[in-house]
PDB file of C-alpha atoms and ligand atoms in Angstrom:
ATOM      1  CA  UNK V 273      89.960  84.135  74.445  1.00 98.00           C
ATOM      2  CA  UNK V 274      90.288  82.917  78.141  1.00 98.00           C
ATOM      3  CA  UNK V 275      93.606  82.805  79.323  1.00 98.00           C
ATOM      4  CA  UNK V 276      94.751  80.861  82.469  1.00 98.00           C
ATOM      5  CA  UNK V 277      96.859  81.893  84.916  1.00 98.00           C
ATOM      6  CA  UNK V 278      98.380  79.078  87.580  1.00 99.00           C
ATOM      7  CA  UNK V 279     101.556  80.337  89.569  1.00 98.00           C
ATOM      8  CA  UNK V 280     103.215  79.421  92.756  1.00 98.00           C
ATOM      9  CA  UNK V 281     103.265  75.453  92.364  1.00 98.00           C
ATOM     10  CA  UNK V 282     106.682  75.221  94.136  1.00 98.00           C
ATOM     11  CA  UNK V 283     106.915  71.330  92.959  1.00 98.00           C
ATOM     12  CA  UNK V 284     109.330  68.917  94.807  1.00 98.00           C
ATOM     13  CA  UNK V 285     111.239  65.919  93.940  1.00 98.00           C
ATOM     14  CA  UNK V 286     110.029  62.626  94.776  1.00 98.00           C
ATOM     15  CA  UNK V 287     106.228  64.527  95.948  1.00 98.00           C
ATOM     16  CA  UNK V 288     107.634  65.803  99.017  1.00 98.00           C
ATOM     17  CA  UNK V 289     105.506  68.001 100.887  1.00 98.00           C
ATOM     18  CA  UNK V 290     106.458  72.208 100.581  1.00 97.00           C
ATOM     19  CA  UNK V 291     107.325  72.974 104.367  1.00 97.00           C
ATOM     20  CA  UNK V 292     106.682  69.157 105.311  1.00 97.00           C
ATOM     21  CA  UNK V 293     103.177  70.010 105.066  1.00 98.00           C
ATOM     22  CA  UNK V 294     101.920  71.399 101.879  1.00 98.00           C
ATOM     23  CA  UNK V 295     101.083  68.114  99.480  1.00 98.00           C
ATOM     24  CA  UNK V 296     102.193  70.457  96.219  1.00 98.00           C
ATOM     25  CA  UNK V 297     102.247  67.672  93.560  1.00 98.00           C
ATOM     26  CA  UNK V 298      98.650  66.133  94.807  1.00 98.00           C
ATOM     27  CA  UNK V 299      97.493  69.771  94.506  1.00 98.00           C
ATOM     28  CA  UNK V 300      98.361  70.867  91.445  1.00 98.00           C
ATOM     29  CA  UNK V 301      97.331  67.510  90.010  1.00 98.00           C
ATOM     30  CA  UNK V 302      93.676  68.675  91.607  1.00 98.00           C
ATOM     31  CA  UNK V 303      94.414  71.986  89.766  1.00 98.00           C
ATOM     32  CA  UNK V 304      94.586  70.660  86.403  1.00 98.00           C
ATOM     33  CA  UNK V 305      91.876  68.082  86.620  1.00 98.00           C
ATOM     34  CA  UNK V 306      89.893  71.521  87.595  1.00 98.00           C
ATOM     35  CA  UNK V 307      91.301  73.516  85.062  1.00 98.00           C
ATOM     36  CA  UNK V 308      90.494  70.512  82.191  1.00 98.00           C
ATOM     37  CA  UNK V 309      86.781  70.158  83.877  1.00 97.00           C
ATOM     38  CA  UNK V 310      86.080  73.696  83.255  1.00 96.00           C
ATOM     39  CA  UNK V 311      82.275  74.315  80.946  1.00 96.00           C
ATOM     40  CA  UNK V 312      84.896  75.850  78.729  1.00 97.00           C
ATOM     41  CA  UNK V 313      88.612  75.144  78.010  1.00 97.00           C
ATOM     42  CA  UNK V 314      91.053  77.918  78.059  1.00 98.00           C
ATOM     43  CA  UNK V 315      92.852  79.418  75.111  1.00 98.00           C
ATOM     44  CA  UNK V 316      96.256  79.040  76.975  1.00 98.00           C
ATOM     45  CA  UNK V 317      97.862  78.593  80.158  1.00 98.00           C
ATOM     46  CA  UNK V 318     100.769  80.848  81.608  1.00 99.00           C
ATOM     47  CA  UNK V 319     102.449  79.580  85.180  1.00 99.00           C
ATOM     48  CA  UNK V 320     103.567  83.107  86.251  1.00 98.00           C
ATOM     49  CA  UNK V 321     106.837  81.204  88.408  1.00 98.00           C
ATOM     50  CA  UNK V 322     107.918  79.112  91.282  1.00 98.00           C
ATOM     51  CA  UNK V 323     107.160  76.310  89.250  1.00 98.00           C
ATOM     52  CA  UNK V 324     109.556  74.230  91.571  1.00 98.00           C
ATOM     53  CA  UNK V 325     110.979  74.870  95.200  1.00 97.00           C
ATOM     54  CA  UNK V 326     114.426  74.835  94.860  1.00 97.00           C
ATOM     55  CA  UNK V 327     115.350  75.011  90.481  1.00 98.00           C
ATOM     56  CA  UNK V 328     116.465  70.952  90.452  1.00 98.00           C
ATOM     57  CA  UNK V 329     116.361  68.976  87.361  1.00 98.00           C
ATOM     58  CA  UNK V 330     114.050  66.198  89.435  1.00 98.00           C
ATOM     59  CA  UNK V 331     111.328  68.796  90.679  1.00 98.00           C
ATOM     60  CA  UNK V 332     111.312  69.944  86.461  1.00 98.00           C
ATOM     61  CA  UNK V 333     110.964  66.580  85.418  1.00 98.00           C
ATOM     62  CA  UNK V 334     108.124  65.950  88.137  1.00 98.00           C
ATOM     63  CA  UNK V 335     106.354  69.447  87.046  1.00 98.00           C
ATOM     64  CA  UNK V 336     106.208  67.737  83.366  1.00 98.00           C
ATOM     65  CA  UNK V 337     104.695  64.310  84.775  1.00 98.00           C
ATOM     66  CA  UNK V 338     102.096  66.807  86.837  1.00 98.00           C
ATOM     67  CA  UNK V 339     101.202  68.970  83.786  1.00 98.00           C
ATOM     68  CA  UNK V 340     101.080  66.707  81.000  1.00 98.00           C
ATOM     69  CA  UNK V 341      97.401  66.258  80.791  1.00 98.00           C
ATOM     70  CA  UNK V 342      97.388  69.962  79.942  1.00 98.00           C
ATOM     71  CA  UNK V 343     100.779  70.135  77.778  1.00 98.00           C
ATOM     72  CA  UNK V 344      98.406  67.817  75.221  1.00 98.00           C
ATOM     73  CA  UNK V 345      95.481  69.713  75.738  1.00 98.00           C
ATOM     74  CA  UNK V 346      96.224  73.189  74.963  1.00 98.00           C
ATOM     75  CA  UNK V 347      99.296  75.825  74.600  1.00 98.00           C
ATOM     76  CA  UNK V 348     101.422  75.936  77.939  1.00 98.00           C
ATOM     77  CA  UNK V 349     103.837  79.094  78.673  1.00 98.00           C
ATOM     78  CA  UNK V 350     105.941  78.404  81.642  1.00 98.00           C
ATOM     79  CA  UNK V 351     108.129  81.230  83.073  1.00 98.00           C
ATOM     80  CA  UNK V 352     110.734  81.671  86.424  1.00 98.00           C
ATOM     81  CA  UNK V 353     110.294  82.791  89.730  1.00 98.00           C
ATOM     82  CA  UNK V 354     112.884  83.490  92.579  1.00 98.00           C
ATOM     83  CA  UNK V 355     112.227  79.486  93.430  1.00 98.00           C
ATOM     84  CA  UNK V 356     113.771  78.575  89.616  1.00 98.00           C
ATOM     85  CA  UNK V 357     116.637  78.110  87.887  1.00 98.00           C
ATOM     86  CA  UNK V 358     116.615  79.425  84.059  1.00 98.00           C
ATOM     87  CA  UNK V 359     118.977  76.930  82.669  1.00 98.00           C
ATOM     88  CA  UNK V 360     117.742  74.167  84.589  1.00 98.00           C
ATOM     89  CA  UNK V 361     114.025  75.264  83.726  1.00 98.00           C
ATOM     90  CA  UNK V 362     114.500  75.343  79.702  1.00 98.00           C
ATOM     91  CA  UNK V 363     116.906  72.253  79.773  1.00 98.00           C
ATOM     92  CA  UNK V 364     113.805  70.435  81.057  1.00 98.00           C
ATOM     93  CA  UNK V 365     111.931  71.986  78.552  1.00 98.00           C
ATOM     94  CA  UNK V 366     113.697  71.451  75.743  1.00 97.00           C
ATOM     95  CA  UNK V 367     110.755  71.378  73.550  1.00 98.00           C
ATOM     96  CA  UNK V 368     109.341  75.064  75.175  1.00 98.00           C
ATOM     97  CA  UNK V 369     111.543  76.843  72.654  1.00 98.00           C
ATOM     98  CA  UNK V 370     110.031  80.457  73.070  1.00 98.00           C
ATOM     99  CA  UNK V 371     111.952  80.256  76.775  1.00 98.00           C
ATOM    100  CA  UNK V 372     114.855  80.782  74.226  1.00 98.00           C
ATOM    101  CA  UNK V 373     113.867  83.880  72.490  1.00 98.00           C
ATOM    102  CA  UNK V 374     116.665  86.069  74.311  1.00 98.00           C
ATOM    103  CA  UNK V 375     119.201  84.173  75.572  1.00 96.00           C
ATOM    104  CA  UNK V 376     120.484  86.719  78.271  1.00 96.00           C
ATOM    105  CA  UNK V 377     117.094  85.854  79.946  1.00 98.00           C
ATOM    106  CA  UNK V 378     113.828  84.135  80.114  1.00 98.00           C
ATOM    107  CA  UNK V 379     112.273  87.424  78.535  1.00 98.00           C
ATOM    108  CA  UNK V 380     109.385  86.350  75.341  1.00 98.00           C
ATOM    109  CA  UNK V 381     106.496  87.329  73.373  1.00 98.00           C
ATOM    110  CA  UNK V 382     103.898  84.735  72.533  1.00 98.00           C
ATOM    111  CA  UNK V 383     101.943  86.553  69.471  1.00 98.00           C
ATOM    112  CA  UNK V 384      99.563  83.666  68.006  1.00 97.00           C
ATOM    113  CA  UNK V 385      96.591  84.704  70.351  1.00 98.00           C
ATOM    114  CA  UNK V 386      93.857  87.675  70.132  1.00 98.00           C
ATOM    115  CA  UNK V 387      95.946  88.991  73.495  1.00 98.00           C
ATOM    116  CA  UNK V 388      99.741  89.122  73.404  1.00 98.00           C
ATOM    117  CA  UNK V 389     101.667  87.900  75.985  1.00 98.00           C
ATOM    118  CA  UNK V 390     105.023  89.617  77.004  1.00 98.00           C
ATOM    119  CA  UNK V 391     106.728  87.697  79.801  1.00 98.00           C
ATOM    120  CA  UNK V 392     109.128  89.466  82.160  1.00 98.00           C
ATOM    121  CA  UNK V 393     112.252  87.605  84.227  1.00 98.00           C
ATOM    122  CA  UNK V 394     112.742  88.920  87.729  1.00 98.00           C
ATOM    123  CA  UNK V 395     115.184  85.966  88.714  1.00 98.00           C
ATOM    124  CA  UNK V 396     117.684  86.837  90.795  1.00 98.00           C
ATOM    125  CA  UNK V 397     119.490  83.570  91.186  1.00 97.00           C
ATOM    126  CA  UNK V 398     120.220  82.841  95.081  1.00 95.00           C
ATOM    127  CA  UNK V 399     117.381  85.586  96.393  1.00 97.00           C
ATOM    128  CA  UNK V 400     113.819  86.034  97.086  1.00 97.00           C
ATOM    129  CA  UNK V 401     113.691  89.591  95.700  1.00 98.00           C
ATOM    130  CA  UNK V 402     113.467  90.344  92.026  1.00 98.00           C
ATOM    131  CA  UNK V 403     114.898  92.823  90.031  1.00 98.00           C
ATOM    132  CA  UNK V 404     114.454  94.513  86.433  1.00 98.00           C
ATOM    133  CA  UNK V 405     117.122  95.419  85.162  1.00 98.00           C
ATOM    134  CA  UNK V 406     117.730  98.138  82.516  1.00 98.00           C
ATOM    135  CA  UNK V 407     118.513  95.577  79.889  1.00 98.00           C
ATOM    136  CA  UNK V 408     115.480  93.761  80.702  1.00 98.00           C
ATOM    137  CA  UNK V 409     113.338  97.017  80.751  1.00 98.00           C
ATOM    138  CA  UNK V 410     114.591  98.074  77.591  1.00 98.00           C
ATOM    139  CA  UNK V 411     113.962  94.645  75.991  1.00 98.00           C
ATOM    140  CA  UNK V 412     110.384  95.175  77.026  1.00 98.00           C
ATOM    141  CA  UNK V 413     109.755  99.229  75.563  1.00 98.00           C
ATOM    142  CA  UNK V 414     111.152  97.726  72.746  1.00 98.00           C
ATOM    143  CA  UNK V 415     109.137  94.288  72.548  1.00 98.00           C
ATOM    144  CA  UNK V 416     105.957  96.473  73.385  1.00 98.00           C
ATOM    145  CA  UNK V 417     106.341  99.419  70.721  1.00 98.00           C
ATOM    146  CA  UNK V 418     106.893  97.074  68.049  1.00 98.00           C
ATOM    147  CA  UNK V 419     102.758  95.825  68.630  1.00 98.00           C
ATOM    148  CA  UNK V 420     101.220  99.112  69.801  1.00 98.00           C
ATOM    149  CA  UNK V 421      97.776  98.139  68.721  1.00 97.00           C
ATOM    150  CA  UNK V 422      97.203  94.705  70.103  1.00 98.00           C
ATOM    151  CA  UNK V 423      95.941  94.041  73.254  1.00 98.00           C
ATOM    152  CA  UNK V 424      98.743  93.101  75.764  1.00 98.00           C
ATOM    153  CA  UNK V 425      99.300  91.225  78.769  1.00 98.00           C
ATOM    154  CA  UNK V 426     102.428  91.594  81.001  1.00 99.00           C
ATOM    155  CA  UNK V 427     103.676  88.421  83.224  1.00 99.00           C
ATOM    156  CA  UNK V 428     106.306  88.887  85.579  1.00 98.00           C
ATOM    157  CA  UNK V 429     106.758  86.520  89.076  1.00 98.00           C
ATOM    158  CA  UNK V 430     106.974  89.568  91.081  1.00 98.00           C
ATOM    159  CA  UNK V 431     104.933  92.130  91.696  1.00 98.00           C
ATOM    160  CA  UNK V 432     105.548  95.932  91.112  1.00 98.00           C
ATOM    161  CA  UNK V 433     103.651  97.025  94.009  1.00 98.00           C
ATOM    162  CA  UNK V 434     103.509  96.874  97.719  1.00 97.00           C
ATOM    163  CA  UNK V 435     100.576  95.249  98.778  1.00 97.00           C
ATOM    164  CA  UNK V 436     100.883  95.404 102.864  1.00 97.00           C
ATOM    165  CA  UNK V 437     101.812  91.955 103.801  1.00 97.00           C
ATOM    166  CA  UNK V 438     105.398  93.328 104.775  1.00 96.00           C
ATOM    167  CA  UNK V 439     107.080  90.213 104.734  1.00 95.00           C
ATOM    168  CA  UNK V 440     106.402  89.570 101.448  1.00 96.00           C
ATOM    169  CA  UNK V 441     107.316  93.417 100.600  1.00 96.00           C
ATOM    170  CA  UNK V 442     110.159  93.337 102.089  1.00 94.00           C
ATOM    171  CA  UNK V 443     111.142  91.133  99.309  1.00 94.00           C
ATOM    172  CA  UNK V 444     111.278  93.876  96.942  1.00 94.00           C
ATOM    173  CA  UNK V 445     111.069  94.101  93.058  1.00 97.00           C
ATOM    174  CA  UNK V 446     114.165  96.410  92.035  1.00 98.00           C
ATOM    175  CA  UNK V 447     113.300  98.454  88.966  1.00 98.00           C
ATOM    176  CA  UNK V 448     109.463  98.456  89.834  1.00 98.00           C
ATOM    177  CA  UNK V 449     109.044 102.044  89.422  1.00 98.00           C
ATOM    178  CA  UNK V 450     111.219 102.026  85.813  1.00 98.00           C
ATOM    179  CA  UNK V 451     108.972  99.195  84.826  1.00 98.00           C
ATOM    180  CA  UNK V 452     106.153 101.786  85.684  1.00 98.00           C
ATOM    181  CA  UNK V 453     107.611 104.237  83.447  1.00 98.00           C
ATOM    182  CA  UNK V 454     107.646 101.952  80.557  1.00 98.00           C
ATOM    183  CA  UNK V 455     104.096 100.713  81.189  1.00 98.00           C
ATOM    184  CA  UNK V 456     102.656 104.089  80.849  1.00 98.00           C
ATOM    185  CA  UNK V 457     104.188 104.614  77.614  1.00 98.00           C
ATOM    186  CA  UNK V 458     102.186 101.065  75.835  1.00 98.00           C
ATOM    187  CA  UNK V 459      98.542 101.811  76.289  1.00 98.00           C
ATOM    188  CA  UNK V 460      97.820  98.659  74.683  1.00 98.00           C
ATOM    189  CA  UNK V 461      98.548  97.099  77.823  1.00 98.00           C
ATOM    190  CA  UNK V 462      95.376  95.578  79.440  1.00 98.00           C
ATOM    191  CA  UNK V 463      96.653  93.566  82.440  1.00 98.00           C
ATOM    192  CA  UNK V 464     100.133  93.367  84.248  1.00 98.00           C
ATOM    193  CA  UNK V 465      99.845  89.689  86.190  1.00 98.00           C
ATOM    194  CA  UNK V 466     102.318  88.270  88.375  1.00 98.00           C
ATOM    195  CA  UNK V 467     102.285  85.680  91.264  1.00 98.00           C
ATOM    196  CA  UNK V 468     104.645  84.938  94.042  1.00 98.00           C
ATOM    197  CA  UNK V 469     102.068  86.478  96.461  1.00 98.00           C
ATOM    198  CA  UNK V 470      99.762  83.354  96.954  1.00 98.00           C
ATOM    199  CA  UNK V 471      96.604  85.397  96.897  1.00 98.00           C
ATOM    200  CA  UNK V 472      94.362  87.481  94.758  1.00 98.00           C
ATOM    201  CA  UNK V 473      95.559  91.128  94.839  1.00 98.00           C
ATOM    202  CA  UNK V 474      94.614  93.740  92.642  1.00 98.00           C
ATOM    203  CA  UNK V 475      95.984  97.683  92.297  1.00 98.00           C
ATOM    204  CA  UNK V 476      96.139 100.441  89.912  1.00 98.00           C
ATOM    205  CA  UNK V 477      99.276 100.668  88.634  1.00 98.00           C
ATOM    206  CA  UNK V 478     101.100 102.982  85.679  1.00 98.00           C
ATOM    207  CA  UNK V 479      97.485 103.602  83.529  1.00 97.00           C
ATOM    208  CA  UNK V 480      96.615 100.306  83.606  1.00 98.00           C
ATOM    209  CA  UNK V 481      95.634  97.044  86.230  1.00 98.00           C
ATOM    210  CA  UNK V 482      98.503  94.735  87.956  1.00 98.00           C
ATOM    211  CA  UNK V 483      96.963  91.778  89.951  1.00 98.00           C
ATOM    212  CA  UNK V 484      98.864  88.644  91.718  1.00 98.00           C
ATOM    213  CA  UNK V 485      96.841  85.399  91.725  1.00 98.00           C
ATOM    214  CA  UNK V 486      96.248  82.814  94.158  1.00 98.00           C
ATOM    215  CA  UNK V 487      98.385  79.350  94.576  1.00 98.00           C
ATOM    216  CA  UNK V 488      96.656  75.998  93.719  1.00 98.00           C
ATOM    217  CA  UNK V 489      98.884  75.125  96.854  1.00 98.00           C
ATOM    218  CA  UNK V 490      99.217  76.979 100.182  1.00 98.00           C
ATOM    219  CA  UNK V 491      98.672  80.817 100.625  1.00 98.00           C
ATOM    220  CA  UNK V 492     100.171  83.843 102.148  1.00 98.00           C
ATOM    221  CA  UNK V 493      98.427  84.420 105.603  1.00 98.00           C
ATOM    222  CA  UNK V 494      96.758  87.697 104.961  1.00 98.00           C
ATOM    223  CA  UNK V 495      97.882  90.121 107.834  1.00 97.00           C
ATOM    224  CA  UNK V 496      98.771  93.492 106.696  1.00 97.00           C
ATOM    225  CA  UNK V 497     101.283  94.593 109.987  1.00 94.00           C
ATOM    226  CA  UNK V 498     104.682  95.841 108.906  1.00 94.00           C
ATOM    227  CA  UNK V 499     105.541  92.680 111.290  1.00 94.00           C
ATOM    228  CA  UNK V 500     103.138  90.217 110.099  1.00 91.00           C
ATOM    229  CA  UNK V 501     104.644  86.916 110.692  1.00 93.00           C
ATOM    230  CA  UNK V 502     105.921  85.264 107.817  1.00 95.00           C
ATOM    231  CA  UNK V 503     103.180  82.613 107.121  1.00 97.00           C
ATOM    232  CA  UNK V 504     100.988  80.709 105.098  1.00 98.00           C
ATOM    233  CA  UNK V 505      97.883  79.064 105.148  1.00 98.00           C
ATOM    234  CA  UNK V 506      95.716  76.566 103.556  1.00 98.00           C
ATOM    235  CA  UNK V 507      92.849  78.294 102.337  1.00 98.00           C
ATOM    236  CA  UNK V 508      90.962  77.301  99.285  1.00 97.00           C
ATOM    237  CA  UNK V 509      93.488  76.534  96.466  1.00 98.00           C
ATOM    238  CA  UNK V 510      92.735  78.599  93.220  1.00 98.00           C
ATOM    239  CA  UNK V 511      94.061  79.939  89.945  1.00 98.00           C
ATOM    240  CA  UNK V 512      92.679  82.923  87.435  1.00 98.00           C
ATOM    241  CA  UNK V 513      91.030  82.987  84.468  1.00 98.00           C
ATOM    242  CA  UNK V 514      91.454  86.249  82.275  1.00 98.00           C
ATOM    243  CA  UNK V 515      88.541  86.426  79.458  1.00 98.00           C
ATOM    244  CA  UNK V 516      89.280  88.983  76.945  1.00 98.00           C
ATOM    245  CA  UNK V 517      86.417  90.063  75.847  1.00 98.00           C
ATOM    246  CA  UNK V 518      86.923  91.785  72.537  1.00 97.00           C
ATOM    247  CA  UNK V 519      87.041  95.208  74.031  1.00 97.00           C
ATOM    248  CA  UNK V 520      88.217  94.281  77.808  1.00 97.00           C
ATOM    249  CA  UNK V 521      90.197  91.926  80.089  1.00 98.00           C
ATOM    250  CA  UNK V 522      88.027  90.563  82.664  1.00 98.00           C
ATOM    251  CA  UNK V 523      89.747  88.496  85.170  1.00 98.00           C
ATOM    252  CA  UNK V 524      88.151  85.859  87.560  1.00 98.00           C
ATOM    253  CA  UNK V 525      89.254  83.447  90.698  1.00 98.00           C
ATOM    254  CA  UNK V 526      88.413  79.874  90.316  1.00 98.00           C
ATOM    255  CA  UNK V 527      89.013  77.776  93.292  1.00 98.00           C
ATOM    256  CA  UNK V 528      89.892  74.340  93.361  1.00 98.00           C
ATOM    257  CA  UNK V 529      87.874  71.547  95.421  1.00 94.00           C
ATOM    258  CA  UNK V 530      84.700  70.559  96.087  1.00 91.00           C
ATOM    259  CA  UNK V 531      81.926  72.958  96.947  1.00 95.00           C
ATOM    260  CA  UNK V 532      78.293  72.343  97.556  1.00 97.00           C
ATOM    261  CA  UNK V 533      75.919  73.462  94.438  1.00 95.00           C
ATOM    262  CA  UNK V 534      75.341  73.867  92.062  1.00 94.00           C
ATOM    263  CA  UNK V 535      71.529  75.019  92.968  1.00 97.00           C
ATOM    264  CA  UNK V 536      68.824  76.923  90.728  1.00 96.00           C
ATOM    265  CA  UNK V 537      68.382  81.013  91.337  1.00 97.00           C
ATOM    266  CA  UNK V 538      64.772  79.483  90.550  1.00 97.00           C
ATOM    267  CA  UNK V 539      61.611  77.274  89.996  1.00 95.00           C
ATOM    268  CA  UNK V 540      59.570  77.139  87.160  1.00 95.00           C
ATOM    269  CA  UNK V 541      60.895  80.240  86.101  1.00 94.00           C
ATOM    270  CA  UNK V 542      60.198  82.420  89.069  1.00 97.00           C
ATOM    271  CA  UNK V 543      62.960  83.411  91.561  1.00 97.00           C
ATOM    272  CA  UNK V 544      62.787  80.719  94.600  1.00 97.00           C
ATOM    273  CA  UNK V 545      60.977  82.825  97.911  1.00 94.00           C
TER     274      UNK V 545
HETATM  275 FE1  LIG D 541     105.796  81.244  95.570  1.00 56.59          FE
HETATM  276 FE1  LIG D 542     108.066  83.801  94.624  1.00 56.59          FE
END
């Protein structure tokens, strides 16, 4: 199973560029012609958040236009970040009916693939921080102990670690270390992968791995001062593809765009000197 992560597409109304310079819509549109090109389709694709910049019904409705080429192609989970609204997100979506599975929040379990997915709401509506709270935690020892022996994957926007960019940690993840608690107790979980980073990080974390994942869009300027200065850049766009294996998760960066090559390790079936 390969299992495709996209997060971070912060989609405005009308294709108005993020920051007045960021050309979101034209760049996810990139993503998912990349995604569909692929030698071989994904299984699935979860949007770990910030779908849209600001929650409205018109960025939604834009996100659908954007995405549709993969809605008919293959299963879509979408899920919220500190840039979404929940209502305003499964009103849009009206069709996306595991975003109803709890209606206190956007909390669900998609079971129909070889890896589970559990998705985790950190929305805290009106903030860039996230929080877990106990009703959310306990939502998720429960959701996890009732499938101990299937390979899991946890999706939250945020993630539960600092990673040294301290502008970004100083938007913090409330319940991070309780989340840790409950992680250790579910072996079964493979992966913990969340977004709202804009780059590829990767960290131990409560017995198992927790990554964040690039943005087909703009990225967090990697400086890792306490005082970095809060901005991003436009290196190469890029999503994730998880392959599970059978026995593991292995988890790769794609990046979107044109790049030179392909070109042959070799000739006439010697290595080229
Ligand atoms: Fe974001
Ligand atoms: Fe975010």
């Amino acid at each position: 199973m390969i299992l495709c992560q996209i997060s971070d597409t912060h989609i405005k109304a009308e294709r108005r560029k993020a920051y007045g310079i960021v050309d979101t819509s034209a760049m996810l549109e990139r993503c998912v012609q990349h995604v569909l090109a692929r030698p071989q389709r994904p299984d699935a694709v979860i949007f770990t958040g910030d779908l849209v910049d600001w929650g409205r019904h018109e960025e939604y409705a834009l996100l659908r236009e954007l995405i549709q080429p993969l809605l008919e192609a293959l299963p879509v989970y979408l899920m919220p970040g500190n840039h979404d609204d929940r209502q305003v997100l499964r009103d849009a979506f009206g069709e996306h009916t595991y975003l109803r599975q709890w209606e206190a929040f956007v909390q669900y379990a998609i079971d129909e693939h070889p890896v589970r997915l559990v998705a985790l709401d950190t929305l805290i509506p009106g903030s860039g921080s996230g929080e877990l709270c106990a009703q959310r935690l306990q939502w998720l020892d429960r959701t996890l102990g009732a499938q101990p022996d299937k390979p899991t994957v946890v999706a939250l926007h945020h993630p539960p670690f600092a990673t040294g960019i301290g502008h970004m940690d100083r938007l913090t993840l409330a319940g991070s270390q309780a989340l840790a608690q409950v992680i250790a107790r579910h072996p079964q979980v493979e992966r913990v992968i969340a977004g709202h980073l804009h780059r590829p990080i990767t960290v131990r974390f409560a017995g198992t791995v927790a990554s964040t994942c690039p943005s087909p869009a703009h990225q967090v300027a990697l400086d890792l001062a306490p005082d970095a200065a809060d901005n991003y850049v436009l290196e190469p766009p890029g999503y994730q593809l998880h392959w599970w294996s059978g026995q593991q998760l292995v988890s790769h960066t794609a990046y979107v765009g044109e790049y030179e090559g392909p070109y042959p390790f070799r000739m006439g079936g010697q290595l080229i000197d």
